[in-house]
Structures are given as structure tokens and as C-alpha cells.
Amino acid sequence: MLNAINILKDHKLKVTPARIHILELFSEHCKPMNVEDIAKKLHGADVVTVYRTLQTFEKLKIVQQVDLRKGSVFYELTDHHHHHIVCTDCGKVEEFELCVVPEIEKSILKKSKSFKHISEHSLELFGVCKACVKQ
Amino acid sequence: MLNAINILKDHKLKVTPARIHILELFSEHCKPMNVEDIAKKLHGADVVTVYRTLQTFEKLKIVQQVDLRKGSVFYELTDHHHHHIVCTDCGKVEEFELCVVPEIEKSILKKSKSFKHISEHSLELFGVCKACVKQ
DNA sequence: CTTCCTGCAAAATGTTTGCATATCC
DNA sequence: GGATATGCAAACATTTTGCAGGAAG
């Protein structure tokens, strides 16, 4: 369980109920969420607030975008590095930790014409989950 | 230079000017494009046609989506496997071929609770390009 | 001549902006 | 009290759908 208030204070953000609540949601839910998900679970909070809060959090690297090819942007905490497998049929999402990107970054940069630095990456796998295969 | 007409015939699609033109665009432009890009270069063609054509092409695996974190979906030909580095400042996109995902797929699937098969993956790197670093 | 592609209009969805009010520090 | 977050309305952007006419096989 993360300490929402401390996270906010550490980033010199004002401590407000909406921000606390969104951070706690991420911590409890443990899955990438989009704005709609969050707004619903925040029964009452405006979508606009959610958009703005996520933007703020993203700039401060508290959360990050994930592309799960579901049409809208998903967010998750940046607390531990991991990636996802997504079922292209039912949308089920599973995490995995194994990541080989850092190992290839150097050789990619060596070959690159225009880039000298890489700060982030996305790596998502897509397949069909066991439940959907059976149908 | 790809043969647009053959590609369409091979997939049992009707050979229409819009489809030919879009395929040729991808072949010449050699960069991921979004619907807006394509519609502009197709001076006159309706955006809706572009959306529908891309959907058709995607189902047949002629093109695929790429997420470059630019707000709209980008597409590119599936003709050769590669990934991208994107400048988070100016949006510049560069390709690279090196890919280590197939090597880790097996061990990821072995550990996975719900997945037994992976069909696709996304792998994009984000950084700042040399031109933007200098500013 | 039948199938299905295209364009236009409209709707649905997702995201951003402006401004007045409320809340935090 | 001053700075900034929130809610509401409205604008804007992106994508989907319905339907009639037109082109391809």
C-alpha cells in the first residue's frame, strides 16, 4: 500500500481528495486504467479532473502511459518496471517483468543516425488467452 | 516499389483508386502515418474512406498499428519487421531492426498463468534526438 | 447485375480549454 | 490571501455508423 499523501508532498503537489483517491485506486487496482475507468470508480469526480490529474502525474513520472491497443490511453504507476501481455480477444491483461530492452539500447544507439539517448520504452505483447482459445 | 494491384488481388479486395493510392503512399513515404496524414496526401479522398481502408488492410495484416504516443493511431506496412525510436520533443521517428522479443517469448509464456500464445508485439523506444538535445 | 466501395451527414467517443468557484497551504 | 485544483460548459479532435449512389468484377 503506497502512501498517497507522501507521494504528493514529495512532488510539491497540493494534497487534495481527488489526487489521493486516484493514487490509491492505482495502488489497489494494480492494472492499467483509462480515464473512464478511473472516473467511474471515483464516483462523482469529473472526467476533466481525472485528465488533468493524470497529466500532472505523468509529467512528474508518478504514472505513465501504456498502449494496450484498446482505443484509449491507459495509465499505471511507474513504481516497478514491467510490461504486459494483452488478449486481443477479451482484453485480459497480464504483467511480466522480464525485459531485455536495456541490453539492446546501446547497440541501437550506436547504429542510430539521429538519437544519442533513450529515456523510455514501450514493450507489449499481444496474443489470445487460454480462456479465449478454448471457445 | 510494391505492386499495389497485386497485393489487393491477392487478398481478394476490389482494386480501387483509393486503395492503390494508399498502398503506394505507404511504400513511398516509408514512415508510419496517421489517418490525417494520409487523407491530406490523398487530396480529395474522404477521411472515412481512409479509416475504412486501413481497417480492411489491418484485418488482412497488410498494415499494422504503431503507437508512437502522439495522440492518434499510426499505421505502417507489415512488410518487414522493425521498431521505432521516437523523439519526445519534435516527434522525429527512426526505424531499427534489432529485435529480441522472440527470444524472450518462450520464457514469458512459461511463467504466464493465462497465456499460451503470442502473435504480435509492440516495442518502441522514446528519447530526445540530437537536434533537440542541442537546443 | 450483383457485390461492395465511397462520400456525405451525423453520431459517438475521447480529449482539451476557459472561466468562475472552491480548496489547499 | 495567494496560488492552484476543481467543476461545469463548451470546443475540439478522433473514430464509428447509416445510408444512398457509384464503381468494380
PDB file of C-alpha atoms (C1' of nucleotides) in Angstrom:
ATOM      1  CA  MET A   1       0.000   0.000   0.000  1.00  0.00           C
ATOM      2  CA  LEU A   2       1.521   3.277  -1.091  1.00  0.00           C
ATOM      3  CA  ASN A   3       1.350   6.452   0.946  1.00  0.00           C
ATOM      4  CA  ALA A   4      -0.511   8.819  -1.309  1.00  0.00           C
ATOM      5  CA  ILE A   5      -0.079  11.877   0.841  1.00  0.00           C
ATOM      6  CA  ASN A   6       3.687  11.488   0.961  1.00  0.00           C
ATOM      7  CA  ILE A   7       3.933  10.995  -2.761  1.00  0.00           C
ATOM      8  CA  LEU A   8       2.033  14.210  -3.332  1.00  0.00           C
ATOM      9  CA  LYS A   9       4.088  16.156  -0.811  1.00  0.00           C
ATOM     10  CA  ASP A  10       7.338  14.796  -2.205  1.00  0.00           C
ATOM     11  CA  HIS A  11       6.377  16.227  -5.570  1.00  0.00           C
ATOM     12  CA  LYS A  12       5.239  19.511  -4.084  1.00  0.00           C
ATOM     13  CA  LEU A  13       1.680  18.949  -5.172  1.00  0.00           C
ATOM     14  CA  LYS A  14      -1.259  20.107  -3.160  1.00  0.00           C
ATOM     15  CA  VAL A  15      -2.874  17.288  -1.263  1.00  0.00           C
ATOM     16  CA  THR A  16      -6.454  17.018  -2.471  1.00  0.00           C
ATOM     17  CA  PRO A  17      -9.028  14.259  -2.127  1.00  0.00           C
ATOM     18  CA  ALA A  18      -9.148  13.580  -5.874  1.00  0.00           C
ATOM     19  CA  ARG A  19      -5.393  13.101  -6.118  1.00  0.00           C
ATOM     20  CA  ILE A  20      -5.245  10.875  -3.069  1.00  0.00           C
ATOM     21  CA  HIS A  21      -8.125   8.833  -4.327  1.00  0.00           C
ATOM     22  CA  ILE A  22      -6.598   8.352  -7.799  1.00  0.00           C
ATOM     23  CA  LEU A  23      -3.270   7.253  -6.366  1.00  0.00           C
ATOM     24  CA  GLU A  24      -4.990   4.801  -4.049  1.00  0.00           C
ATOM     25  CA  LEU A  25      -7.006   3.434  -6.930  1.00  0.00           C
ATOM     26  CA  PHE A  26      -3.854   2.660  -8.883  1.00  0.00           C
ATOM     27  CA  SER A  27      -2.319   1.049  -5.844  1.00  0.00           C
ATOM     28  CA  GLU A  28      -5.323  -1.169  -5.129  1.00  0.00           C
ATOM     29  CA  HIS A  29      -6.383  -1.975  -8.630  1.00  0.00           C
ATOM     30  CA  CYS A  30      -2.915  -2.963  -9.861  1.00  0.00           C
ATOM     31  CA  LYS A  31      -3.941  -2.873 -13.508  1.00  0.00           C
ATOM     32  CA  PRO A  32      -3.617  -0.153 -16.135  1.00  0.00           C
ATOM     33  CA  MET A  33      -6.704   2.045 -16.145  1.00  0.00           C
ATOM     34  CA  ASN A  34      -8.046   4.580 -18.603  1.00  0.00           C
ATOM     35  CA  VAL A  35      -9.747   7.849 -17.749  1.00  0.00           C
ATOM     36  CA  GLU A  36     -13.199   6.319 -17.927  1.00  0.00           C
ATOM     37  CA  ASP A  37     -12.303   3.520 -15.504  1.00  0.00           C
ATOM     38  CA  ILE A  38     -10.931   5.973 -13.020  1.00  0.00           C
ATOM     39  CA  ALA A  39     -13.753   8.474 -13.282  1.00  0.00           C
ATOM     40  CA  LYS A  40     -16.320   5.740 -12.660  1.00  0.00           C
ATOM     41  CA  LYS A  41     -14.555   4.411  -9.585  1.00  0.00           C
ATOM     42  CA  LEU A  42     -14.193   7.962  -8.321  1.00  0.00           C
ATOM     43  CA  HIS A  43     -17.974   8.233  -8.339  1.00  0.00           C
ATOM     44  CA  GLY A  44     -18.632  11.910  -8.557  1.00  0.00           C
ATOM     45  CA  ALA A  45     -15.293  13.260  -9.750  1.00  0.00           C
ATOM     46  CA  ASP A  46     -15.350  14.995 -13.094  1.00  0.00           C
ATOM     47  CA  VAL A  47     -13.568  13.379 -16.057  1.00  0.00           C
ATOM     48  CA  VAL A  48     -11.758  16.648 -16.625  1.00  0.00           C
ATOM     49  CA  THR A  49     -10.195  16.438 -13.199  1.00  0.00           C
ATOM     50  CA  VAL A  50      -9.035  12.944 -13.975  1.00  0.00           C
ATOM     51  CA  TYR A  51      -7.461  14.067 -17.247  1.00  0.00           C
ATOM     52  CA  ARG A  52      -5.684  16.919 -15.550  1.00  0.00           C
ATOM     53  CA  THR A  53      -4.539  14.868 -12.592  1.00  0.00           C
ATOM     54  CA  LEU A  54      -3.107  12.203 -14.874  1.00  0.00           C
ATOM     55  CA  GLN A  55      -1.310  14.834 -16.921  1.00  0.00           C
ATOM     56  CA  THR A  56       0.222  16.261 -13.767  1.00  0.00           C
ATOM     57  CA  PHE A  57       1.228  12.825 -12.526  1.00  0.00           C
ATOM     58  CA  GLU A  58       2.656  11.913 -15.899  1.00  0.00           C
ATOM     59  CA  LYS A  59       4.893  14.979 -16.069  1.00  0.00           C
ATOM     60  CA  LEU A  60       6.253  14.094 -12.636  1.00  0.00           C
ATOM     61  CA  LYS A  61       6.708  10.451 -13.682  1.00  0.00           C
ATOM     62  CA  ILE A  62       4.352   9.210 -10.984  1.00  0.00           C
ATOM     63  CA  VAL A  63       2.321   7.451 -13.653  1.00  0.00           C
ATOM     64  CA  GLN A  64       2.998   6.560 -17.261  1.00  0.00           C
ATOM     65  CA  GLN A  65       1.015   5.794 -20.363  1.00  0.00           C
ATOM     66  CA  VAL A  66       0.630   2.271 -21.655  1.00  0.00           C
ATOM     67  CA  ASP A  67      -0.670   1.435 -25.078  1.00  0.00           C
ATOM     68  CA  LEU A  68      -2.787  -1.696 -24.956  1.00  0.00           C
ATOM     69  CA  ARG A  69      -4.399  -1.085 -28.367  1.00  0.00           C
ATOM     70  CA  LYS A  70      -7.754  -0.568 -26.771  1.00  0.00           C
ATOM     71  CA  GLY A  71      -8.604   2.789 -28.307  1.00  0.00           C
ATOM     72  CA  SER A  72      -7.955   4.998 -25.322  1.00  0.00           C
ATOM     73  CA  VAL A  73      -4.824   5.745 -23.354  1.00  0.00           C
ATOM     74  CA  PHE A  74      -4.183   3.669 -20.256  1.00  0.00           C
ATOM     75  CA  TYR A  75      -2.116   4.692 -17.255  1.00  0.00           C
ATOM     76  CA  GLU A  76      -0.292   2.851 -14.494  1.00  0.00           C
ATOM     77  CA  LEU A  77       2.076   3.640 -11.648  1.00  0.00           C
ATOM     78  CA  THR A  78       5.726   3.858 -12.587  1.00  0.00           C
ATOM     79  CA  ASP A  79       6.673   2.169  -9.326  1.00  0.00           C
ATOM     80  CA  HIS A  80       8.137  -1.004 -10.823  1.00  0.00           C
ATOM     81  CA  HIS A  81       9.342  -1.684 -14.320  1.00  0.00           C
ATOM     82  CA  HIS A  82       7.222  -4.225 -16.159  1.00  0.00           C
ATOM     83  CA  HIS A  83       5.337  -4.925 -19.361  1.00  0.00           C
ATOM     84  CA  HIS A  84       2.094  -6.581 -20.455  1.00  0.00           C
ATOM     85  CA  ILE A  85       0.524  -9.351 -22.433  1.00  0.00           C
ATOM     86  CA  VAL A  86      -2.883  -8.434 -23.775  1.00  0.00           C
ATOM     87  CA  CYS A  87      -5.566 -10.766 -25.093  1.00  0.00           C
ATOM     88  CA  THR A  88      -6.665  -9.433 -28.459  1.00  0.00           C
ATOM     89  CA  ASP A  89      -9.997 -11.165 -27.963  1.00  0.00           C
ATOM     90  CA  CYS A  90     -11.252 -10.360 -24.446  1.00  0.00           C
ATOM     91  CA  GLY A  91      -8.764  -7.675 -23.448  1.00  0.00           C
ATOM     92  CA  LYS A  92      -7.327  -9.541 -20.461  1.00  0.00           C
ATOM     93  CA  VAL A  93      -4.045  -8.031 -19.314  1.00  0.00           C
ATOM     94  CA  GLU A  94      -1.203  -9.827 -17.561  1.00  0.00           C
ATOM     95  CA  GLU A  95       2.074  -8.354 -16.378  1.00  0.00           C
ATOM     96  CA  PHE A  96       5.581  -9.658 -16.838  1.00  0.00           C
ATOM     97  CA  GLU A  97       8.876  -8.401 -15.502  1.00  0.00           C
ATOM     98  CA  LEU A  98      11.419  -9.844 -17.901  1.00  0.00           C
ATOM     99  CA  CYS A  99      12.775  -7.057 -20.035  1.00  0.00           C
ATOM    100  CA  VAL A 100      15.659  -7.150 -22.460  1.00  0.00           C
ATOM    101  CA  VAL A 101      15.436  -3.657 -23.797  1.00  0.00           C
ATOM    102  CA  PRO A 102      18.293  -2.114 -21.793  1.00  0.00           C
ATOM    103  CA  GLU A 103      20.609  -4.727 -23.251  1.00  0.00           C
ATOM    104  CA  ILE A 104      19.937  -3.706 -26.832  1.00  0.00           C
ATOM    105  CA  GLU A 105      19.744   0.036 -26.314  1.00  0.00           C
ATOM    106  CA  LYS A 106      23.459   0.585 -26.689  1.00  0.00           C
ATOM    107  CA  SER A 107      23.767  -1.196 -29.970  1.00  0.00           C
ATOM    108  CA  ILE A 108      20.678   0.552 -31.295  1.00  0.00           C
ATOM    109  CA  LEU A 109      22.050   3.950 -30.384  1.00  0.00           C
ATOM    110  CA  LYS A 110      25.387   3.073 -31.969  1.00  0.00           C
ATOM    111  CA  LYS A 111      23.633   2.471 -35.286  1.00  0.00           C
ATOM    112  CA  SER A 112      21.256   5.407 -34.987  1.00  0.00           C
ATOM    113  CA  LYS A 113      21.735   8.495 -37.116  1.00  0.00           C
ATOM    114  CA  SER A 114      19.685  10.880 -35.043  1.00  0.00           C
ATOM    115  CA  PHE A 115      19.496   9.601 -31.487  1.00  0.00           C
ATOM    116  CA  LYS A 116      22.030   9.531 -28.714  1.00  0.00           C
ATOM    117  CA  HIS A 117      19.815   8.932 -25.725  1.00  0.00           C
ATOM    118  CA  ILE A 118      16.854   6.777 -24.855  1.00  0.00           C
ATOM    119  CA  SER A 119      14.791   7.527 -21.794  1.00  0.00           C
ATOM    120  CA  GLU A 120      11.817   5.206 -22.016  1.00  0.00           C
ATOM    121  CA  HIS A 121      10.376   2.359 -23.983  1.00  0.00           C
ATOM    122  CA  SER A 122       7.167   0.501 -24.520  1.00  0.00           C
ATOM    123  CA  LEU A 123       7.015  -3.243 -24.920  1.00  0.00           C
ATOM    124  CA  GLU A 124       3.696  -5.013 -25.036  1.00  0.00           C
ATOM    125  CA  LEU A 125       2.835  -8.489 -26.257  1.00  0.00           C
ATOM    126  CA  PHE A 126      -0.438  -9.422 -27.879  1.00  0.00           C
ATOM    127  CA  GLY A 127      -1.960 -12.872 -28.062  1.00  0.00           C
ATOM    128  CA  VAL A 128      -5.054 -14.862 -27.182  1.00  0.00           C
ATOM    129  CA  CYS A 129      -5.550 -16.013 -23.622  1.00  0.00           C
ATOM    130  CA  LYS A 130      -6.290 -19.600 -22.659  1.00  0.00           C
ATOM    131  CA  ALA A 131      -9.945 -18.902 -21.954  1.00  0.00           C
ATOM    132  CA  CYS A 132     -10.489 -17.357 -25.374  1.00  0.00           C
ATOM    133  CA  VAL A 133      -8.565 -20.069 -27.233  1.00  0.00           C
ATOM    134  CA  LYS A 134     -10.966 -22.711 -25.940  1.00  0.00           C
ATOM    135  CA  GLN A 135     -14.044 -21.091 -27.397  1.00  0.00           C
TER     136      GLN A 135
ATOM    137  CA  MET B   1       8.310  -0.342 -55.024  1.00  0.00           C
ATOM    138  CA  LEU B   2       5.437  -2.602 -54.143  1.00  0.00           C
ATOM    139  CA  ASN B   3       2.811  -3.737 -56.609  1.00  0.00           C
ATOM    140  CA  ALA B   4      -0.384  -2.374 -55.144  1.00  0.00           C
ATOM    141  CA  ILE B   5      -2.714  -4.054 -57.606  1.00  0.00           C
ATOM    142  CA  ASN B   6      -1.286  -7.491 -56.919  1.00  0.00           C
ATOM    143  CA  ILE B   7      -1.496  -7.022 -53.186  1.00  0.00           C
ATOM    144  CA  LEU B   8      -5.166  -6.144 -53.477  1.00  0.00           C
ATOM    145  CA  LYS B   9      -5.908  -9.047 -55.815  1.00  0.00           C
ATOM    146  CA  ASP B  10      -4.011 -11.487 -53.605  1.00  0.00           C
ATOM    147  CA  HIS B  11      -6.289 -10.515 -50.743  1.00  0.00           C
ATOM    148  CA  LYS B  12      -9.397 -10.672 -52.929  1.00  0.00           C
ATOM    149  CA  LEU B  13     -10.088  -6.989 -52.481  1.00  0.00           C
ATOM    150  CA  LYS B  14     -11.575  -4.864 -55.193  1.00  0.00           C
ATOM    151  CA  VAL B  15      -8.946  -2.787 -56.932  1.00  0.00           C
ATOM    152  CA  THR B  16      -9.969   0.836 -56.412  1.00  0.00           C
ATOM    153  CA  PRO B  17      -8.025   4.076 -56.842  1.00  0.00           C
ATOM    154  CA  ALA B  18      -8.166   4.931 -53.135  1.00  0.00           C
ATOM    155  CA  ARG B  19      -6.730   1.574 -52.102  1.00  0.00           C
ATOM    156  CA  ILE B  20      -3.977   1.695 -54.702  1.00  0.00           C
ATOM    157  CA  HIS B  21      -3.107   5.208 -53.725  1.00  0.00           C
ATOM    158  CA  ILE B  22      -2.917   4.430 -50.008  1.00  0.00           C
ATOM    159  CA  LEU B  23      -0.678   1.429 -50.582  1.00  0.00           C
ATOM    160  CA  GLU B  24       1.610   3.472 -52.801  1.00  0.00           C
ATOM    161  CA  LEU B  25       1.756   6.210 -50.195  1.00  0.00           C
ATOM    162  CA  PHE B  26       2.974   3.770 -47.571  1.00  0.00           C
ATOM    163  CA  SER B  27       5.527   2.386 -49.961  1.00  0.00           C
ATOM    164  CA  GLU B  28       6.920   5.791 -50.937  1.00  0.00           C
ATOM    165  CA  HIS B  29       6.667   7.539 -47.618  1.00  0.00           C
ATOM    166  CA  CYS B  30       8.319   4.781 -45.578  1.00  0.00           C
ATOM    167  CA  LYS B  31       7.214   6.239 -42.257  1.00  0.00           C
ATOM    168  CA  PRO B  32       4.221   5.483 -40.068  1.00  0.00           C
ATOM    169  CA  MET B  33       1.293   7.714 -40.988  1.00  0.00           C
ATOM    170  CA  ASN B  34      -1.942   8.548 -39.242  1.00  0.00           C
ATOM    171  CA  VAL B  35      -5.332   8.997 -40.875  1.00  0.00           C
ATOM    172  CA  GLU B  36      -4.889  12.746 -41.186  1.00  0.00           C
ATOM    173  CA  ASP B  37      -1.530  12.428 -42.955  1.00  0.00           C
ATOM    174  CA  ILE B  38      -2.961  10.000 -45.435  1.00  0.00           C
ATOM    175  CA  ALA B  39      -6.158  11.912 -46.113  1.00  0.00           C
ATOM    176  CA  LYS B  40      -4.172  15.089 -46.839  1.00  0.00           C
ATOM    177  CA  LYS B  41      -1.826  13.389 -49.265  1.00  0.00           C
ATOM    178  CA  LEU B  42      -4.787  11.763 -50.935  1.00  0.00           C
ATOM    179  CA  HIS B  43      -6.115  15.219 -51.724  1.00  0.00           C
ATOM    180  CA  GLY B  44      -9.810  14.746 -52.153  1.00  0.00           C
ATOM    181  CA  ALA B  45     -10.382  11.383 -50.526  1.00  0.00           C
ATOM    182  CA  ASP B  46     -12.690  11.355 -47.544  1.00  0.00           C
ATOM    183  CA  VAL B  47     -11.258  10.603 -44.089  1.00  0.00           C
ATOM    184  CA  VAL B  48     -13.928   7.967 -43.653  1.00  0.00           C
ATOM    185  CA  THR B  49     -12.628   6.079 -46.642  1.00  0.00           C
ATOM    186  CA  VAL B  50      -9.155   6.189 -45.151  1.00  0.00           C
ATOM    187  CA  TYR B  51     -10.416   4.809 -41.847  1.00  0.00           C
ATOM    188  CA  ARG B  52     -12.275   2.011 -43.569  1.00  0.00           C
ATOM    189  CA  THR B  53      -9.426   1.166 -45.899  1.00  0.00           C
ATOM    190  CA  LEU B  54      -6.983   0.966 -43.008  1.00  0.00           C
ATOM    191  CA  GLN B  55      -9.359  -1.249 -41.064  1.00  0.00           C
ATOM    192  CA  THR B  56      -9.642  -3.576 -44.022  1.00  0.00           C
ATOM    193  CA  PHE B  57      -5.885  -3.634 -44.520  1.00  0.00           C
ATOM    194  CA  GLU B  58      -5.292  -4.228 -40.836  1.00  0.00           C
ATOM    195  CA  LYS B  59      -7.591  -7.242 -40.695  1.00  0.00           C
ATOM    196  CA  LEU B  60      -5.692  -8.735 -43.626  1.00  0.00           C
ATOM    197  CA  LYS B  61      -2.362  -7.891 -41.977  1.00  0.00           C
ATOM    198  CA  ILE B  62      -1.306  -5.670 -44.858  1.00  0.00           C
ATOM    199  CA  VAL B  63      -0.767  -2.829 -42.421  1.00  0.00           C
ATOM    200  CA  GLN B  64      -0.465  -2.665 -38.651  1.00  0.00           C
ATOM    201  CA  GLN B  65      -0.914  -0.103 -35.929  1.00  0.00           C
ATOM    202  CA  VAL B  66       2.024   1.551 -34.226  1.00  0.00           C
ATOM    203  CA  ASP B  67       1.747   3.542 -31.037  1.00  0.00           C
ATOM    204  CA  LEU B  68       4.122   6.473 -31.101  1.00  0.00           C
ATOM    205  CA  ARG B  69       2.429   8.300 -28.205  1.00  0.00           C
ATOM    206  CA  LYS B  70       1.307  11.060 -30.490  1.00  0.00           C
ATOM    207  CA  GLY B  71      -2.381  11.017 -29.675  1.00  0.00           C
ATOM    208  CA  SER B  72      -3.649   9.313 -32.794  1.00  0.00           C
ATOM    209  CA  VAL B  73      -3.074   5.848 -34.166  1.00  0.00           C
ATOM    210  CA  PHE B  74      -0.333   5.429 -36.762  1.00  0.00           C
ATOM    211  CA  TYR B  75      -0.141   2.741 -39.394  1.00  0.00           C
ATOM    212  CA  GLU B  76       2.652   1.190 -41.436  1.00  0.00           C
ATOM    213  CA  LEU B  77       3.142  -1.691 -43.852  1.00  0.00           C
ATOM    214  CA  THR B  78       3.765  -5.069 -42.254  1.00  0.00           C
ATOM    215  CA  ASP B  79       6.280  -5.903 -44.965  1.00  0.00           C
ATOM    216  CA  HIS B  80       9.360  -6.071 -42.746  1.00  0.00           C
ATOM    217  CA  HIS B  81       9.645  -6.470 -39.006  1.00  0.00           C
ATOM    218  CA  HIS B  82      11.065  -3.416 -37.285  1.00  0.00           C
ATOM    219  CA  HIS B  83      10.549  -0.965 -34.446  1.00  0.00           C
ATOM    220  CA  HIS B  84      10.963   2.749 -33.787  1.00  0.00           C
ATOM    221  CA  ILE B  85      12.745   5.389 -31.779  1.00  0.00           C
ATOM    222  CA  VAL B  86      10.643   8.498 -31.283  1.00  0.00           C
ATOM    223  CA  CYS B  87      11.820  11.935 -30.197  1.00  0.00           C
ATOM    224  CA  THR B  88       9.592  13.036 -27.351  1.00  0.00           C
ATOM    225  CA  ASP B  89      10.372  16.636 -28.233  1.00  0.00           C
ATOM    226  CA  CYS B  90       9.972  17.063 -32.002  1.00  0.00           C
ATOM    227  CA  GLY B  91       8.347  13.733 -32.870  1.00  0.00           C
ATOM    228  CA  LYS B  92      11.096  12.545 -35.213  1.00  0.00           C
ATOM    229  CA  VAL B  93      10.835   8.818 -35.908  1.00  0.00           C
ATOM    230  CA  GLU B  94      13.661   6.456 -36.788  1.00  0.00           C
ATOM    231  CA  GLU B  95      13.446   2.735 -37.503  1.00  0.00           C
ATOM    232  CA  PHE B  96      15.562  -0.078 -36.158  1.00  0.00           C
ATOM    233  CA  GLU B  97      15.591  -3.767 -36.988  1.00  0.00           C
ATOM    234  CA  LEU B  98      17.194  -5.346 -33.962  1.00  0.00           C
ATOM    235  CA  CYS B  99      14.533  -7.203 -32.013  1.00  0.00           C
ATOM    236  CA  VAL B 100      14.967  -9.540 -29.103  1.00  0.00           C
ATOM    237  CA  VAL B 101      11.342 -10.203 -28.328  1.00  0.00           C
ATOM    238  CA  PRO B 102      11.081 -13.654 -29.945  1.00  0.00           C
ATOM    239  CA  GLU B 103      13.904 -14.828 -27.699  1.00  0.00           C
ATOM    240  CA  ILE B 104      12.058 -13.993 -24.502  1.00  0.00           C
ATOM    241  CA  GLU B 105       8.580 -15.044 -25.591  1.00  0.00           C
ATOM    242  CA  LYS B 106       9.033 -18.656 -24.562  1.00  0.00           C
ATOM    243  CA  SER B 107      10.156 -17.921 -21.058  1.00  0.00           C
ATOM    244  CA  ILE B 108       7.396 -15.374 -20.639  1.00  0.00           C
ATOM    245  CA  LEU B 109       4.771 -17.865 -21.738  1.00  0.00           C
ATOM    246  CA  LYS B 110       6.203 -20.496 -19.427  1.00  0.00           C
ATOM    247  CA  LYS B 111       5.629 -18.187 -16.477  1.00  0.00           C
ATOM    248  CA  SER B 112       2.263 -16.917 -17.648  1.00  0.00           C
ATOM    249  CA  LYS B 113      -0.916 -18.015 -15.930  1.00  0.00           C
ATOM    250  CA  SER B 114      -3.323 -17.123 -18.697  1.00  0.00           C
ATOM    251  CA  PHE B 115      -1.478 -17.054 -21.991  1.00  0.00           C
ATOM    252  CA  LYS B 116      -0.162 -19.815 -24.173  1.00  0.00           C
ATOM    253  CA  HIS B 117       0.353 -17.955 -27.430  1.00  0.00           C
ATOM    254  CA  ILE B 118       1.751 -14.647 -28.534  1.00  0.00           C
ATOM    255  CA  SER B 119       1.041 -13.381 -32.020  1.00  0.00           C
ATOM    256  CA  GLU B 120       2.361  -9.834 -32.067  1.00  0.00           C
ATOM    257  CA  HIS B 121       4.233  -7.306 -30.036  1.00  0.00           C
ATOM    258  CA  SER B 122       4.971  -3.619 -29.865  1.00  0.00           C
ATOM    259  CA  LEU B 123       8.368  -2.258 -28.969  1.00  0.00           C
ATOM    260  CA  GLU B 124       9.053   1.436 -29.256  1.00  0.00           C
ATOM    261  CA  LEU B 125      11.826   3.490 -27.742  1.00  0.00           C
ATOM    262  CA  PHE B 126      11.462   7.103 -26.676  1.00  0.00           C
ATOM    263  CA  GLY B 127      14.234   9.645 -26.298  1.00  0.00           C
ATOM    264  CA  VAL B 128      15.403  13.021 -27.470  1.00  0.00           C
ATOM    265  CA  CYS B 129      17.046  13.356 -30.869  1.00  0.00           C
ATOM    266  CA  LYS B 130      20.405  15.017 -31.427  1.00  0.00           C
ATOM    267  CA  ALA B 131      18.851  18.131 -32.925  1.00  0.00           C
ATOM    268  CA  CYS B 132      16.572  18.655 -29.937  1.00  0.00           C
ATOM    269  CA  VAL B 133      19.302  17.957 -27.381  1.00  0.00           C
ATOM    270  CA  LYS B 134      21.356  20.845 -28.728  1.00  0.00           C
ATOM    271  CA  GLN B 135      18.665  23.419 -28.160  1.00  0.00           C
TER     272      GLN B 135
ATOM    273  C1'  DC C   1     -26.273  -7.295 -62.397  1.00  0.00           C
ATOM    274  C1'  DT C   2     -24.548  -8.163 -58.015  1.00  0.00           C
ATOM    275  C1'  DT C   3     -21.273  -7.050 -54.690  1.00  0.00           C
ATOM    276  C1'  DC C   4     -19.140  -3.949 -52.064  1.00  0.00           C
ATOM    277  C1'  DC C   5     -16.584   0.704 -52.011  1.00  0.00           C
ATOM    278  C1'  DT C   6     -17.071   5.581 -51.476  1.00  0.00           C
ATOM    279  C1'  DG C   7     -18.839  10.045 -49.960  1.00  0.00           C
ATOM    280  C1'  DC C   8     -21.668  12.730 -47.187  1.00  0.00           C
ATOM    281  C1'  DA C   9     -24.063  13.587 -42.924  1.00  0.00           C
ATOM    282  C1'  DA C  10     -24.480  12.609 -38.397  1.00  0.00           C
ATOM    283  C1'  DA C  11     -23.417  10.497 -34.131  1.00  0.00           C
ATOM    284  C1'  DA C  12     -20.438   8.629 -30.741  1.00  0.00           C
ATOM    285  C1'  DT C  13     -16.265   8.759 -28.281  1.00  0.00           C
ATOM    286  C1'  DG C  14     -12.106  10.771 -26.402  1.00  0.00           C
ATOM    287  C1'  DT C  15      -9.556  14.947 -25.003  1.00  0.00           C
ATOM    288  C1'  DT C  16      -8.581  19.942 -24.242  1.00  0.00           C
ATOM    289  C1'  DT C  17      -9.623  24.733 -22.906  1.00  0.00           C
ATOM    290  C1'  DG C  18     -11.773  28.844 -20.420  1.00  0.00           C
ATOM    291  C1'  DC C  19     -13.562  30.607 -16.637  1.00  0.00           C
ATOM    292  C1'  DA C  20     -15.728  31.090 -12.069  1.00  0.00           C
ATOM    293  C1'  DT C  21     -15.664  28.972  -7.641  1.00  0.00           C
ATOM    294  C1'  DA C  22     -13.718  26.224  -4.069  1.00  0.00           C
ATOM    295  C1'  DT C  23      -9.829  24.330  -1.683  1.00  0.00           C
ATOM    296  C1'  DC C  24      -5.198  23.976  -0.013  1.00  0.00           C
ATOM    297  C1'  DC C  25      -1.088  25.957   2.073  1.00  0.00           C
TER     298       DC C  25
ATOM    299  C1'  DG D   1      -4.513  35.918   0.998  1.00  0.00           C
ATOM    300  C1'  DG D   2      -2.339  33.934  -2.792  1.00  0.00           C
ATOM    301  C1'  DA D   3      -1.739  30.044  -5.577  1.00  0.00           C
ATOM    302  C1'  DT D   4      -3.684  26.370  -7.616  1.00  0.00           C
ATOM    303  C1'  DA D   5      -7.334  22.465  -8.116  1.00  0.00           C
ATOM    304  C1'  DT D   6     -11.943  21.500  -9.331  1.00  0.00           C
ATOM    305  C1'  DG D   7     -16.433  21.521 -11.801  1.00  0.00           C
ATOM    306  C1'  DC D   8     -19.128  22.858 -15.487  1.00  0.00           C
ATOM    307  C1'  DA D   9     -19.849  24.168 -20.209  1.00  0.00           C
ATOM    308  C1'  DA D  10     -18.236  24.265 -24.448  1.00  0.00           C
ATOM    309  C1'  DA D  11     -14.895  23.484 -28.025  1.00  0.00           C
ATOM    310  C1'  DC D  12     -12.099  20.458 -30.428  1.00  0.00           C
ATOM    311  C1'  DA D  13     -10.254  16.034 -32.186  1.00  0.00           C
ATOM    312  C1'  DT D  14     -10.736  11.352 -33.332  1.00  0.00           C
ATOM    313  C1'  DT D  15     -13.314   7.437 -34.796  1.00  0.00           C
ATOM    314  C1'  DT D  16     -17.676   4.933 -36.000  1.00  0.00           C
ATOM    315  C1'  DT D  17     -22.151   4.254 -38.229  1.00  0.00           C
ATOM    316  C1'  DG D  18     -26.093   4.636 -41.688  1.00  0.00           C
ATOM    317  C1'  DC D  19     -27.466   5.157 -45.944  1.00  0.00           C
ATOM    318  C1'  DA D  20     -27.692   6.309 -50.956  1.00  0.00           C
ATOM    319  C1'  DG D  21     -25.212   6.426 -55.082  1.00  0.00           C
ATOM    320  C1'  DG D  22     -21.287   4.699 -57.825  1.00  0.00           C
ATOM    321  C1'  DA D  23     -17.630   1.746 -59.387  1.00  0.00           C
ATOM    322  C1'  DA D  24     -15.547  -2.992 -59.771  1.00  0.00           C
ATOM    323  C1'  DG D  25     -15.807  -7.804 -61.035  1.00  0.00           C
TER     324       DG D  25
END
